[in-house]
């Protein structure tokens, strides 16, 4: 594993987010009656919050083995899944929280999978990276190369409704989820690598610095959006 991969894996969360955002989104879900719940993501605070708030038994799924192992050490039923996989629960889930980024196929297939995995009247949180406004050409080019293909906020809303979901609300992740939640810990971790970098690592560090620079310039154009949905 490269030094850069070790750096990312060592972070509490490898994508933008915060405990405050998780709490706000959970509050927007209102009262949830749940025996079981599914979390698919990359950090441990949210599944713990779901368990505390709903009382449900939470299955926590990650695409990285080391994060699943951390979840197991915290007492969760944890497993490793493929990217964009929504595991099905026995007789369906009462609640699903999917912390996604982007998908080349768009959100429609993922929303369908979430819908199919839920029990009747079940609720879901669906996170994806969205354009908040029409992006400038340089932002669009860079973000699509770095993250994939974000969809417009309204486009995901339409997809959810077409799938049959009732859209209860949505929450746009604030700028601080990126700056305080991701980039400041990332900068601190990169500083610790000074003097330890191997040949070829400089390009990876430069790419991370460019990502931070681009966000500082164009943060009003894109962010994660959390959609609160009901089947």
Coordinates of C-alpha atoms in Angstrom, one line a residue:
X1 CA 0.0 0.0 0.0
X2 CA 1.3 3.4 -0.9
X3 CA 2.1 6.2 1.5
X4 CA -0.8 8.2 0.2
X5 CA -3.2 5.3 0.7
X6 CA -2.0 4.9 4.2
X7 CA -2.5 8.6 4.8
X8 CA -6.1 8.4 3.6
X9 CA -6.9 5.2 5.4
X10 CA -5.6 6.8 8.6
X11 CA -8.2 9.6 8.6
X12 CA -11.3 9.3 10.7
X13 CA -13.3 10.0 7.5
X14 CA -11.9 9.9 3.9
X15 CA -14.7 12.1 2.5
X16 CA -16.2 15.4 3.6
X17 CA -18.5 15.2 6.6
X18 CA -19.0 16.0 10.3
X19 CA -20.7 14.8 13.4
X20 CA -22.9 17.9 13.3
X21 CA -24.1 17.2 9.8
X22 CA -24.9 13.6 10.8
X23 CA -26.9 14.8 13.8
X24 CA -28.8 17.4 11.7
X25 CA -29.7 14.9 9.0
X26 CA -30.8 12.3 11.7
X27 CA -33.0 15.0 13.2
X28 CA -34.6 15.7 9.8
X29 CA -35.6 12.0 9.6
X30 CA -38.0 12.7 12.5
X31 CA -39.2 9.7 14.6
X32 CA -38.1 6.3 13.2
X33 CA -39.4 3.0 14.5
X34 CA -36.7 0.5 13.4
X35 CA -35.8 -3.0 14.4
X36 CA -32.9 -3.2 11.8
X37 CA -30.9 -0.6 9.9
X38 CA -28.3 -0.6 7.2
X39 CA -25.4 1.9 7.0
X40 CA -23.1 2.0 4.0
X41 CA -20.3 4.5 4.2
X42 CA -16.8 5.2 5.4
X43 CA -16.9 6.4 9.0
X44 CA -18.1 5.1 12.4
X45 CA -19.9 8.0 14.0
X46 CA -23.0 7.7 11.8
X47 CA -23.8 4.0 12.5
X48 CA -23.4 4.7 16.2
X49 CA -25.8 7.6 15.9
X50 CA -28.3 5.5 14.1
X51 CA -28.2 2.9 16.8
X52 CA -28.5 5.4 19.6
X53 CA -31.3 7.3 18.0
X54 CA -33.5 4.5 16.6
X55 CA -32.5 1.6 18.9
X56 CA -32.1 -0.6 15.7
X57 CA -29.6 -3.3 15.2
X58 CA -27.2 -1.7 12.7
X59 CA -25.4 -3.5 9.9
X60 CA -22.4 -1.4 9.0
X61 CA -20.9 -1.9 5.5
X62 CA -17.7 -0.5 4.1
X63 CA -15.8 -0.9 0.8
X64 CA -12.5 -1.0 2.8
X65 CA -11.6 -4.0 5.0
X66 CA -9.7 -1.9 7.5
X67 CA -12.8 0.2 8.2
X68 CA -15.0 -2.8 8.6
X69 CA -12.5 -4.2 11.1
X70 CA -12.7 -1.0 13.1
X71 CA -16.4 -1.2 13.1
X72 CA -16.3 -4.8 14.3
X73 CA -14.0 -3.7 17.1
X74 CA -16.6 -1.2 18.1
X75 CA -19.2 -3.9 18.4
X76 CA -21.0 -3.5 15.1
X77 CA -22.1 -6.2 12.7
X78 CA -19.8 -5.2 9.9
X79 CA -19.0 -6.4 6.4
X80 CA -17.1 -5.4 3.3
X81 CA -19.2 -4.7 0.2
X82 CA -18.5 -3.8 -3.4
X83 CA -18.7 -0.2 -4.5
X84 CA -22.4 0.8 -5.1
X85 CA -23.7 -2.3 -3.4
X86 CA -26.8 -2.1 -1.3
X87 CA -27.0 -5.4 0.8
X88 CA -30.5 -6.8 1.2
X89 CA -31.7 -7.6 4.7
X90 CA -34.0 -10.4 5.7
X91 CA -37.5 -9.1 5.0
X92 CA -36.1 -5.7 4.2
X93 CA -34.6 -2.8 6.2
X94 CA -36.5 -0.4 8.3
X95 CA -33.9 2.3 7.7
X96 CA -31.1 2.7 5.3
X97 CA -28.3 5.4 5.3
X98 CA -26.2 5.4 2.2
X99 CA -23.2 7.7 2.2
X100 CA -22.3 7.6 -1.5
X101 CA -20.1 9.9 -3.6
X102 CA -20.8 9.7 -7.3
X103 CA -21.7 6.9 -9.8
X104 CA -20.9 6.8 -13.5
X105 CA -24.4 5.3 -14.0
X106 CA -26.1 8.1 -12.0
X107 CA -28.3 7.9 -9.0
X108 CA -31.3 6.2 -10.5
X109 CA -30.0 2.6 -10.2
X110 CA -28.8 3.2 -6.6
X111 CA -32.1 4.8 -5.6
X112 CA -33.9 1.8 -7.1
X113 CA -31.6 -0.6 -5.0
X114 CA -32.3 1.4 -1.8
X115 CA -36.0 1.4 -2.5
X116 CA -36.1 -2.3 -3.1
X117 CA -34.1 -3.0 0.1
X118 CA -36.6 -1.1 2.3
X119 CA -39.7 -2.3 4.1
X120 CA -43.0 -0.5 3.3
X121 CA -42.9 2.9 5.0
X122 CA -39.2 2.5 5.6
X123 CA -37.0 5.6 5.5
X124 CA -33.6 6.3 3.9
X125 CA -30.9 8.8 3.8
X126 CA -29.2 9.0 0.4
X127 CA -26.0 11.0 0.1
X128 CA -24.4 11.9 -3.2
X129 CA -22.1 14.6 -4.6
X130 CA -24.2 17.2 -6.4
X131 CA -23.9 20.4 -8.4
X132 CA -25.5 23.2 -6.4
X133 CA -25.4 25.6 -9.3
X134 CA -24.3 25.3 -13.0
X135 CA -20.6 24.7 -12.7
X136 CA -17.9 26.8 -14.4
X137 CA -16.1 24.9 -17.2
X138 CA -12.8 24.5 -15.2
X139 CA -14.7 23.2 -12.1
X140 CA -16.7 20.7 -14.2
X141 CA -13.6 19.4 -15.9
X142 CA -11.7 19.0 -12.7
X143 CA -14.5 17.6 -10.4
X144 CA -15.5 15.0 -13.0
X145 CA -11.9 13.9 -13.4
X146 CA -11.4 13.8 -9.6
X147 CA -14.7 12.4 -8.3
X148 CA -16.8 11.2 -11.2
X149 CA -20.0 12.8 -12.5
X150 CA -22.0 14.7 -9.9
X151 CA -25.7 15.3 -10.8
X152 CA -27.7 18.5 -10.3
X153 CA -29.5 18.6 -7.0
X154 CA -32.9 18.8 -8.7
X155 CA -32.0 15.9 -10.9
X156 CA -31.6 13.6 -7.9
X157 CA -34.8 14.8 -6.4
X158 CA -36.7 13.9 -9.7
X159 CA -35.0 10.5 -9.8
X160 CA -36.1 9.8 -6.2
X161 CA -39.7 10.8 -6.9
X162 CA -39.8 8.7 -10.2
X163 CA -38.6 5.7 -8.2
X164 CA -41.6 6.1 -5.9
X165 CA -40.0 7.7 -2.9
X166 CA -41.6 10.5 -1.0
X167 CA -39.0 13.2 -0.5
X168 CA -39.2 14.4 3.0
X169 CA -36.3 16.9 2.9
X170 CA -32.7 17.4 1.9
X171 CA -29.6 18.8 3.5
X172 CA -26.6 20.4 1.8
X173 CA -23.4 19.7 3.5
X174 CA -21.8 23.0 4.6
X175 CA -18.4 24.2 3.5
X176 CA -17.0 23.3 7.0
X177 CA -17.6 19.6 6.3
X178 CA -14.9 19.9 3.6
X179 CA -12.5 22.3 5.3
X180 CA -12.7 21.2 9.0
X181 CA -14.0 17.7 8.4
X182 CA -11.6 16.6 5.6
X183 CA -9.0 19.0 4.4
X184 CA -7.6 20.2 7.7
X185 CA -7.0 16.6 9.0
X186 CA -5.6 15.8 5.5
X187 CA -3.1 18.7 5.6
X188 CA -2.0 17.7 9.1
X189 CA -1.5 14.1 7.9
X190 CA 0.5 15.3 4.9
X191 CA 2.8 17.4 7.1
X192 CA 3.6 14.3 9.0
X193 CA 4.8 12.7 5.8
X194 CA 7.6 15.3 5.3
X195 CA 10.9 13.5 5.0
X196 CA 9.2 10.1 4.7
X197 CA 8.0 10.4 1.1
X198 CA 9.1 7.8 -1.4
X199 CA 9.9 8.2 -5.0
X200 CA 6.6 8.9 -6.9
X201 CA 4.7 10.1 -3.9
X202 CA 5.1 13.8 -4.7
X203 CA 2.5 13.6 -7.5
X204 CA 0.0 12.2 -5.1
X205 CA 0.6 15.0 -2.6
X206 CA 0.3 17.6 -5.4
X207 CA -3.0 16.1 -6.5
X208 CA -4.4 16.3 -3.0
X209 CA -3.2 19.9 -2.7
X210 CA -4.9 20.7 -6.0
X211 CA -8.2 19.3 -4.8
X212 CA -8.0 21.5 -1.7
X213 CA -7.2 24.5 -3.8
X214 CA -10.0 23.9 -6.3
X215 CA -12.5 23.6 -3.5
X216 CA -11.4 26.8 -1.9
X217 CA -12.0 28.5 -5.3
X218 CA -15.3 26.9 -6.2
X219 CA -16.9 25.6 -3.0
X220 CA -20.3 27.2 -3.9
X221 CA -20.6 25.0 -7.0
X222 CA -20.7 21.5 -5.5
X223 CA -21.1 19.6 -2.2
X224 CA -22.7 16.5 -0.8
X225 CA -26.4 16.5 -0.5
X226 CA -28.3 14.2 1.9
X227 CA -31.8 13.3 0.7
X228 CA -34.3 12.1 3.4
X229 CA -36.7 9.7 1.7
X230 CA -39.6 7.5 2.6
X231 CA -40.9 4.4 0.7

